[in-house]
Amino acid sequence: MPISSPSPRVTLRTLRQWVKQGQPFPMLTCYDATTASWLWRGGVRTLLVGDTAAQFILGHDSTLPATMPFMLEITAAVRRGAPDAFVMADMPFGSYQCGEDDAIRNAMRFVVEGRADVVKLEVDASFAPLVRRLSSSGVPVVAHIGSRPQQVRVKGGYVHAGRTRAEADEIVRTATLLVEAGASMLLIEATPSEVSSEIVNRLQDRNTGPDAGKNAVPVIGCGAGAACHGHVIVLHDLLGLSSWQPPFAAPMGAVGTNIEEAASKWVKLVESRRYLTDTHPYKLDG
Ligand code: KIV
């Protein structure tokens, strides 16, 4: 099914079909209902309610302050705005690292209250048992590997991942382990393209074989190279709303400038006392 054709509901099964057919798919971050409905109209069928909302919506300097109630609320809003889209919900920092039972309860809230299709966790190999329990409990998991922004305090800043052969091999091994543990999808952030090519190659049989419709594991890249099945960037970067964009997410719009222009017209209109002088819509009846 081509991405542009009208489809009832985009699910994990739809994504597996796209992977099987070799049809790449675009994903964008989204944090509210209105924008979700516009993105759907633009043909974007997969949306990530990312914890980058802490930065782009709330103005924090990292993703760490995103909370469960906030992420749940905006996930449900995005679902209401694009009822047929595939919605991926980010589990915020602290919501899945404090014990498996707690993590499973929180993940289930994203599926039930947020009406997300999948939950995304930033993980390394030590999370394999949690990934296994989540997926056997009925929660499809996206394993976010490569650069992991929730590690910012540990790393002392943001760095791209897989810089050396040894690091790249480690990411590939982690991907394999997490897929074996039951991860339904992978999201690879900021790595050299060799890392994603190798992961995609390793999944090739599974992703094109007779059971691919049931078992394919879509690989989404966020600055991870062309081989990925899907590609995600932050909406504010695409729209030209952010003050800085990563090198793989050049702006394709100038919405920030549009807002500035509209705002300055409004300021002039009111300050010059021309607003509603002749155009006020309400009149006395008698
Ligand atoms: O939170 C987010 O927006 C993300 C993407 C940058 C992949 O995780």
mmCIF file of C-alpha atoms and ligand atoms in Angstrom:
data_model
loop_
_atom_site.group_PDB
_atom_site.id
_atom_site.type_symbol
_atom_site.label_atom_id
_atom_site.label_comp_id
_atom_site.label_asym_id
_atom_site.label_seq_id
_atom_site.Cartn_x
_atom_site.Cartn_y
_atom_site.Cartn_z
ATOM 1 C CA MET A 1 0.000 0.000 0.000
ATOM 2 C CA PRO A 2 1.628 3.324 -0.969
ATOM 3 C CA ILE A 3 1.918 5.698 1.964
ATOM 4 C CA SER A 4 -0.185 8.357 0.231
ATOM 5 C CA SER A 5 -3.229 6.127 -0.326
ATOM 6 C CA PRO A 6 -6.081 6.666 2.120
ATOM 7 C CA SER A 7 -5.806 3.982 4.756
ATOM 8 C CA PRO A 8 -8.035 3.226 7.705
ATOM 9 C CA ARG A 9 -5.649 2.898 10.628
ATOM 10 C CA VAL A 10 -1.854 2.770 10.444
ATOM 11 C CA THR A 11 -0.569 0.083 12.797
ATOM 12 C CA LEU A 12 2.595 -1.904 13.393
ATOM 13 C CA ARG A 13 1.288 -4.300 10.753
ATOM 14 C CA THR A 14 1.202 -1.446 8.203
ATOM 15 C CA LEU A 15 4.797 -0.524 9.030
ATOM 16 C CA ARG A 16 5.859 -4.157 8.638
ATOM 17 C CA GLN A 17 4.252 -4.189 5.195
ATOM 18 C CA TRP A 18 6.145 -1.033 4.200
ATOM 19 C CA VAL A 19 9.389 -2.666 5.366
ATOM 20 C CA LYS A 20 8.609 -5.848 3.463
ATOM 21 C CA GLN A 21 7.821 -3.844 0.317
ATOM 22 C CA GLY A 22 10.911 -1.648 0.675
ATOM 23 C CA GLN A 23 8.766 1.495 1.055
ATOM 24 C CA PRO A 24 10.607 4.070 3.218
ATOM 25 C CA PHE A 25 8.422 6.093 5.558
ATOM 26 C CA PRO A 26 8.688 9.560 7.122
ATOM 27 C CA MET A 27 8.052 10.226 10.814
ATOM 28 C CA LEU A 28 7.970 13.531 12.677
ATOM 29 C CA THR A 29 7.822 14.437 16.311
ATOM 30 C CA CYS A 30 4.487 15.919 17.329
ATOM 31 C CA TYR A 31 3.289 17.294 20.639
ATOM 32 C CA ASP A 32 -0.314 18.504 20.179
ATOM 33 C CA ALA A 33 -3.626 17.696 18.492
ATOM 34 C CA THR A 34 -3.809 20.609 16.046
ATOM 35 C CA THR A 35 -0.359 19.987 14.615
ATOM 36 C CA ALA A 36 -1.052 16.237 14.451
ATOM 37 C CA SER A 37 -4.085 16.868 12.236
ATOM 38 C CA TRP A 38 -2.052 19.121 9.896
ATOM 39 C CA LEU A 39 0.768 16.599 9.668
ATOM 40 C CA TRP A 40 -1.758 13.875 8.809
ATOM 41 C CA ARG A 41 -3.159 16.115 6.072
ATOM 42 C CA GLY A 42 0.412 16.517 4.779
ATOM 43 C CA GLY A 43 0.727 12.736 4.456
ATOM 44 C CA VAL A 44 2.737 11.984 7.584
ATOM 45 C CA ARG A 45 1.367 8.685 8.888
ATOM 46 C CA THR A 46 3.743 8.030 11.787
ATOM 47 C CA LEU A 47 4.197 10.441 14.696
ATOM 48 C CA LEU A 48 6.592 10.394 17.628
ATOM 49 C CA VAL A 49 5.439 12.057 20.821
ATOM 50 C CA GLY A 50 9.027 12.612 21.865
ATOM 51 C CA ASP A 51 10.330 13.705 25.233
ATOM 52 C CA THR A 52 11.960 16.532 23.235
ATOM 53 C CA ALA A 53 8.636 18.158 24.133
ATOM 54 C CA ALA A 54 10.407 19.109 27.376
ATOM 55 C CA GLN A 55 12.693 21.304 25.258
ATOM 56 C CA PHE A 56 10.472 22.499 22.409
ATOM 57 C CA ILE A 57 7.204 22.927 24.323
ATOM 58 C CA LEU A 58 8.314 23.572 27.896
ATOM 59 C CA GLY A 59 11.615 25.372 27.242
ATOM 60 C CA HIS A 60 13.916 23.108 29.276
ATOM 61 C CA ASP A 61 17.523 22.602 28.210
ATOM 62 C CA SER A 62 17.260 18.787 28.072
ATOM 63 C CA THR A 63 14.621 16.057 27.794
ATOM 64 C CA LEU A 64 15.083 15.007 31.424
ATOM 65 C CA PRO A 65 12.289 17.117 32.996
ATOM 66 C CA ALA A 66 9.525 15.494 30.897
ATOM 67 C CA THR A 67 7.116 13.847 33.338
ATOM 68 C CA MET A 68 4.657 10.962 33.066
ATOM 69 C CA PRO A 69 1.499 13.133 33.384
ATOM 70 C CA PHE A 70 2.779 15.606 30.770
ATOM 71 C CA MET A 71 3.824 12.906 28.284
ATOM 72 C CA LEU A 72 0.538 11.020 28.768
ATOM 73 C CA GLU A 73 -1.512 14.159 28.227
ATOM 74 C CA ILE A 74 0.253 15.126 24.999
ATOM 75 C CA THR A 75 0.247 11.562 23.667
ATOM 76 C CA ALA A 76 -3.534 11.428 24.072
ATOM 77 C CA ALA A 77 -3.789 14.864 22.405
ATOM 78 C CA VAL A 78 -1.766 13.739 19.382
ATOM 79 C CA ARG A 79 -3.965 10.653 19.086
ATOM 80 C CA ARG A 80 -7.099 12.833 19.135
ATOM 81 C CA GLY A 81 -5.616 15.040 16.400
ATOM 82 C CA ALA A 82 -4.640 12.122 14.148
ATOM 83 C CA PRO A 83 -6.879 9.204 15.091
ATOM 84 C CA ASP A 84 -5.605 6.961 12.286
ATOM 85 C CA ALA A 85 -1.885 7.699 12.585
ATOM 86 C CA PHE A 86 0.729 5.385 14.057
ATOM 87 C CA VAL A 87 1.609 7.020 17.380
ATOM 88 C CA MET A 88 4.869 6.256 19.181
ATOM 89 C CA ALA A 89 5.091 7.483 22.777
ATOM 90 C CA ASP A 90 8.389 8.267 24.468
ATOM 91 C CA MET A 91 8.740 6.989 28.024
ATOM 92 C CA PRO A 92 10.249 9.852 30.019
ATOM 93 C CA PHE A 93 13.386 9.738 32.148
ATOM 94 C CA GLY A 94 12.647 7.952 35.427
ATOM 95 C CA SER A 95 9.550 6.139 34.191
ATOM 96 C CA TYR A 96 11.218 2.826 33.281
ATOM 97 C CA GLN A 97 14.528 2.688 35.172
ATOM 98 C CA CYS A 98 13.193 2.153 38.718
ATOM 99 C CA GLY A 99 12.095 -1.460 38.533
ATOM 100 C CA GLU A 100 10.340 -3.608 35.976
ATOM 101 C CA ASP A 101 6.875 -3.575 37.580
ATOM 102 C CA ASP A 102 6.881 0.204 37.695
ATOM 103 C CA ALA A 103 8.084 0.351 34.066
ATOM 104 C CA ILE A 104 5.379 -2.042 32.878
ATOM 105 C CA ARG A 105 2.648 -0.119 34.708
ATOM 106 C CA ASN A 106 3.858 3.155 33.174
ATOM 107 C CA ALA A 107 4.185 1.683 29.677
ATOM 108 C CA MET A 108 0.656 0.311 29.882
ATOM 109 C CA ARG A 109 -0.637 3.773 30.728
ATOM 110 C CA PHE A 110 0.735 5.030 27.397
ATOM 111 C CA VAL A 111 -1.154 2.290 25.565
ATOM 112 C CA VAL A 112 -4.418 2.634 27.500
ATOM 113 C CA GLU A 113 -4.633 6.338 28.454
ATOM 114 C CA GLY A 114 -2.413 7.781 25.715
ATOM 115 C CA ARG A 115 -3.715 5.360 23.079
ATOM 116 C CA ALA A 116 -0.196 4.940 21.718
ATOM 117 C CA ASP A 117 0.680 2.140 19.315
ATOM 118 C CA VAL A 118 4.149 1.578 20.769
ATOM 119 C CA VAL A 119 6.319 2.908 23.555
ATOM 120 C CA LYS A 120 9.930 3.976 23.071
ATOM 121 C CA LEU A 121 12.635 3.452 25.692
ATOM 122 C CA GLU A 122 16.269 4.545 25.515
ATOM 123 C CA VAL A 123 18.078 1.305 26.265
ATOM 124 C CA ASP A 124 21.276 -0.697 26.321
ATOM 125 C CA ALA A 125 21.714 -4.463 26.649
ATOM 126 C CA SER A 126 20.938 -4.387 30.384
ATOM 127 C CA PHE A 127 17.291 -3.592 29.510
ATOM 128 C CA ALA A 128 16.767 -6.840 27.550
ATOM 129 C CA PRO A 129 14.801 -8.533 30.393
ATOM 130 C CA LEU A 130 12.453 -5.508 30.632
ATOM 131 C CA VAL A 131 11.953 -5.463 26.856
ATOM 132 C CA ARG A 132 11.076 -9.171 27.028
ATOM 133 C CA ARG A 133 8.560 -8.671 29.846
ATOM 134 C CA LEU A 134 6.954 -5.656 28.207
ATOM 135 C CA SER A 135 6.457 -7.341 24.892
ATOM 136 C CA SER A 136 5.138 -10.537 26.457
ATOM 137 C CA SER A 137 2.749 -8.355 28.506
ATOM 138 C CA GLY A 138 1.325 -6.915 25.290
ATOM 139 C CA VAL A 139 3.253 -3.654 25.097
ATOM 140 C CA PRO A 140 5.179 -3.274 21.828
ATOM 141 C CA VAL A 141 8.579 -1.730 22.453
ATOM 142 C CA VAL A 142 10.781 0.513 20.341
ATOM 143 C CA ALA A 143 14.386 0.124 21.477
ATOM 144 C CA HIS A 144 16.079 3.531 21.123
ATOM 145 C CA ILE A 145 19.821 2.902 20.690
ATOM 146 C CA GLY A 146 22.854 4.830 19.471
ATOM 147 C CA SER A 147 22.918 8.321 20.912
ATOM 148 C CA ARG A 148 20.590 8.430 23.949
ATOM 149 C CA PRO A 149 19.766 11.979 25.080
ATOM 150 C CA GLN A 150 18.548 10.778 28.504
ATOM 151 C CA GLN A 151 22.225 9.910 29.206
ATOM 152 C CA VAL A 152 23.222 13.562 28.855
ATOM 153 C CA ARG A 153 24.338 13.934 32.487
ATOM 154 C CA VAL A 154 26.420 10.741 32.324
ATOM 155 C CA LYS A 155 28.098 11.770 29.076
ATOM 156 C CA GLY A 156 28.448 15.411 30.079
ATOM 157 C CA GLY A 157 26.784 16.583 26.851
ATOM 158 C CA TYR A 158 25.360 15.368 23.554
ATOM 159 C CA VAL A 159 27.576 13.250 21.340
ATOM 160 C CA HIS A 160 26.939 11.119 18.301
ATOM 161 C CA ALA A 161 27.379 7.413 18.895
ATOM 162 C CA GLY A 162 29.350 4.573 17.300
ATOM 163 C CA ARG A 163 32.399 6.719 16.563
ATOM 164 C CA THR A 164 34.916 3.865 16.741
ATOM 165 C CA ARG A 165 34.662 0.387 15.185
ATOM 166 C CA ALA A 166 34.361 -1.080 18.704
ATOM 167 C CA GLU A 167 31.496 1.281 19.635
ATOM 168 C CA ALA A 168 29.750 0.637 16.330
ATOM 169 C CA ASP A 169 30.011 -3.148 16.846
ATOM 170 C CA GLU A 170 28.610 -2.736 20.350
ATOM 171 C CA ILE A 171 25.521 -0.914 19.021
ATOM 172 C CA VAL A 172 24.959 -3.631 16.414
ATOM 173 C CA ARG A 173 25.263 -6.329 19.122
ATOM 174 C CA THR A 174 22.834 -4.442 21.357
ATOM 175 C CA ALA A 175 20.326 -4.148 18.508
ATOM 176 C CA THR A 176 20.487 -7.896 17.862
ATOM 177 C CA LEU A 177 20.051 -8.710 21.542
ATOM 178 C CA LEU A 178 17.068 -6.392 21.959
ATOM 179 C CA VAL A 179 15.326 -7.758 18.864
ATOM 180 C CA GLU A 180 15.865 -11.273 20.234
ATOM 181 C CA ALA A 181 14.365 -10.070 23.530
ATOM 182 C CA GLY A 182 11.216 -8.989 21.673
ATOM 183 C CA ALA A 183 11.683 -5.346 20.601
ATOM 184 C CA SER A 184 9.112 -4.648 17.873
ATOM 185 C CA MET A 185 11.080 -1.771 16.351
ATOM 186 C CA LEU A 186 14.441 -0.059 16.640
ATOM 187 C CA LEU A 187 15.191 3.650 16.629
ATOM 188 C CA ILE A 188 18.846 4.522 16.023
ATOM 189 C CA GLU A 189 19.931 8.050 16.811
ATOM 190 C CA ALA A 190 22.995 9.884 15.469
ATOM 191 C CA THR A 191 25.381 7.175 14.290
ATOM 192 C CA PRO A 192 27.554 6.695 11.212
ATOM 193 C CA SER A 193 25.606 5.047 8.395
ATOM 194 C CA GLU A 194 27.622 1.817 8.703
ATOM 195 C CA VAL A 195 25.844 1.085 11.995
ATOM 196 C CA SER A 196 22.316 1.247 10.594
ATOM 197 C CA SER A 197 23.322 -0.547 7.348
ATOM 198 C CA GLU A 198 24.699 -3.419 9.325
ATOM 199 C CA ILE A 199 21.617 -3.645 11.553
ATOM 200 C CA VAL A 200 19.266 -3.462 8.560
ATOM 201 C CA ASN A 201 21.323 -6.151 6.778
ATOM 202 C CA ARG A 202 21.183 -8.447 9.767
ATOM 203 C CA LEU A 203 17.384 -8.111 9.826
ATOM 204 C CA GLN A 204 17.059 -8.623 6.069
ATOM 205 C CA ASP A 205 15.886 -12.277 6.144
ATOM 206 C CA ARG A 206 13.384 -11.630 8.881
ATOM 207 C CA ASN A 207 12.152 -8.433 7.171
ATOM 208 C CA THR A 208 11.640 -9.898 3.704
ATOM 209 C CA GLY A 209 10.891 -13.572 4.428
ATOM 210 C CA PRO A 210 7.462 -15.238 4.298
ATOM 211 C CA ASP A 211 6.630 -14.184 7.888
ATOM 212 C CA ALA A 212 7.743 -10.562 7.450
ATOM 213 C CA GLY A 213 4.137 -9.368 7.650
ATOM 214 C CA LYS A 214 4.102 -10.639 11.266
ATOM 215 C CA ASN A 215 7.744 -10.421 12.290
ATOM 216 C CA ALA A 216 9.472 -7.598 10.436
ATOM 217 C CA VAL A 217 11.302 -5.161 12.690
ATOM 218 C CA PRO A 218 11.171 -1.629 11.260
ATOM 219 C CA VAL A 219 14.345 0.380 11.860
ATOM 220 C CA ILE A 220 13.872 4.129 12.192
ATOM 221 C CA GLY A 221 16.831 6.463 11.938
ATOM 222 C CA CYS A 222 17.220 9.875 13.480
ATOM 223 C CA GLY A 223 20.373 11.003 11.730
ATOM 224 C CA ALA A 224 21.472 7.384 11.357
ATOM 225 C CA GLY A 225 21.963 7.024 7.590
ATOM 226 C CA ALA A 226 19.975 6.220 4.482
ATOM 227 C CA ALA A 227 19.585 2.465 5.021
ATOM 228 C CA CYS A 228 16.920 2.885 7.736
ATOM 229 C CA HIS A 229 13.337 1.943 6.834
ATOM 230 C CA GLY A 230 11.909 5.118 8.330
ATOM 231 C CA HIS A 231 13.375 8.502 9.201
ATOM 232 C CA VAL A 232 12.382 10.848 12.014
ATOM 233 C CA ILE A 233 13.394 14.412 12.779
ATOM 234 C CA VAL A 234 12.120 16.965 15.266
ATOM 235 C CA LEU A 235 9.173 18.926 13.854
ATOM 236 C CA HIS A 236 10.503 22.277 15.094
ATOM 237 C CA ASP A 237 13.704 21.720 13.083
ATOM 238 C CA LEU A 238 11.725 20.908 9.925
ATOM 239 C CA LEU A 239 9.488 23.955 10.322
ATOM 240 C CA GLY A 240 12.281 26.417 11.006
ATOM 241 C CA LEU A 241 11.108 27.005 14.576
ATOM 242 C CA SER A 242 14.286 26.008 16.360
ATOM 243 C CA SER A 243 17.297 28.256 16.808
ATOM 244 C CA TRP A 244 19.712 25.429 15.914
ATOM 245 C CA GLN A 245 19.215 22.272 13.843
ATOM 246 C CA PRO A 246 21.342 19.113 13.785
ATOM 247 C CA PRO A 247 23.200 18.633 10.467
ATOM 248 C CA PHE A 248 20.731 15.933 9.303
ATOM 249 C CA ALA A 249 17.601 18.085 9.810
ATOM 250 C CA ALA A 250 17.750 21.181 7.631
ATOM 251 C CA PRO A 251 14.568 23.324 7.856
ATOM 252 C CA MET A 252 12.031 22.990 5.031
ATOM 253 C CA GLY A 253 9.744 25.762 6.229
ATOM 254 C CA ALA A 254 9.982 29.208 7.785
ATOM 255 C CA VAL A 255 7.175 28.995 10.320
ATOM 256 C CA GLY A 256 9.176 30.931 12.919
ATOM 257 C CA THR A 257 9.461 33.850 10.493
ATOM 258 C CA ASN A 258 5.759 33.530 9.606
ATOM 259 C CA ILE A 259 4.847 33.780 13.300
ATOM 260 C CA GLU A 260 7.121 36.781 13.709
ATOM 261 C CA GLU A 261 5.556 38.535 10.686
ATOM 262 C CA ALA A 262 1.979 37.840 11.819
ATOM 263 C CA ALA A 263 2.835 38.982 15.354
ATOM 264 C CA SER A 264 4.343 42.229 14.107
ATOM 265 C CA LYS A 265 1.272 42.941 11.903
ATOM 266 C CA TRP A 266 -0.937 42.413 14.967
ATOM 267 C CA VAL A 267 1.217 44.755 17.048
ATOM 268 C CA LYS A 268 1.009 47.498 14.384
ATOM 269 C CA LEU A 269 -2.734 47.063 13.936
ATOM 270 C CA VAL A 270 -3.496 47.458 17.654
ATOM 271 C CA GLU A 271 -0.913 50.143 18.408
ATOM 272 C CA SER A 272 -2.121 52.311 15.506
ATOM 273 C CA ARG A 273 -5.736 52.145 16.868
ATOM 274 C CA ARG A 274 -6.957 50.784 13.514
ATOM 275 C CA TYR A 275 -8.124 47.484 15.020
ATOM 276 C CA LEU A 276 -11.972 47.191 15.053
ATOM 277 C CA THR A 277 -12.420 50.876 14.341
ATOM 278 C CA ASP A 278 -14.725 50.182 11.379
ATOM 279 C CA THR A 279 -15.007 46.420 11.521
ATOM 280 C CA HIS A 280 -16.369 45.547 14.962
ATOM 281 C CA PRO A 281 -18.778 42.617 14.362
ATOM 282 C CA TYR A 282 -21.290 43.207 17.197
ATOM 283 C CA LYS A 283 -23.929 46.004 17.062
ATOM 284 C CA LEU A 284 -26.694 47.023 19.425
ATOM 285 C CA ASP A 285 -30.029 45.668 18.163
ATOM 286 C CA GLY A 286 -32.086 48.771 18.799
HETATM 287 O O1 KIV B 1 12.261 12.692 21.829
HETATM 288 C C1 KIV B 1 12.523 12.729 20.621
HETATM 289 O O2 KIV B 1 12.130 13.642 19.912
HETATM 290 C C2 KIV B 1 13.332 11.648 20.073
HETATM 291 C C3 KIV B 1 13.844 11.828 18.683
HETATM 292 C C4 KIV B 1 14.873 12.877 18.620
HETATM 293 C C5 KIV B 1 14.287 10.527 18.114
HETATM 294 O O3 KIV B 1 13.564 10.687 20.724
#
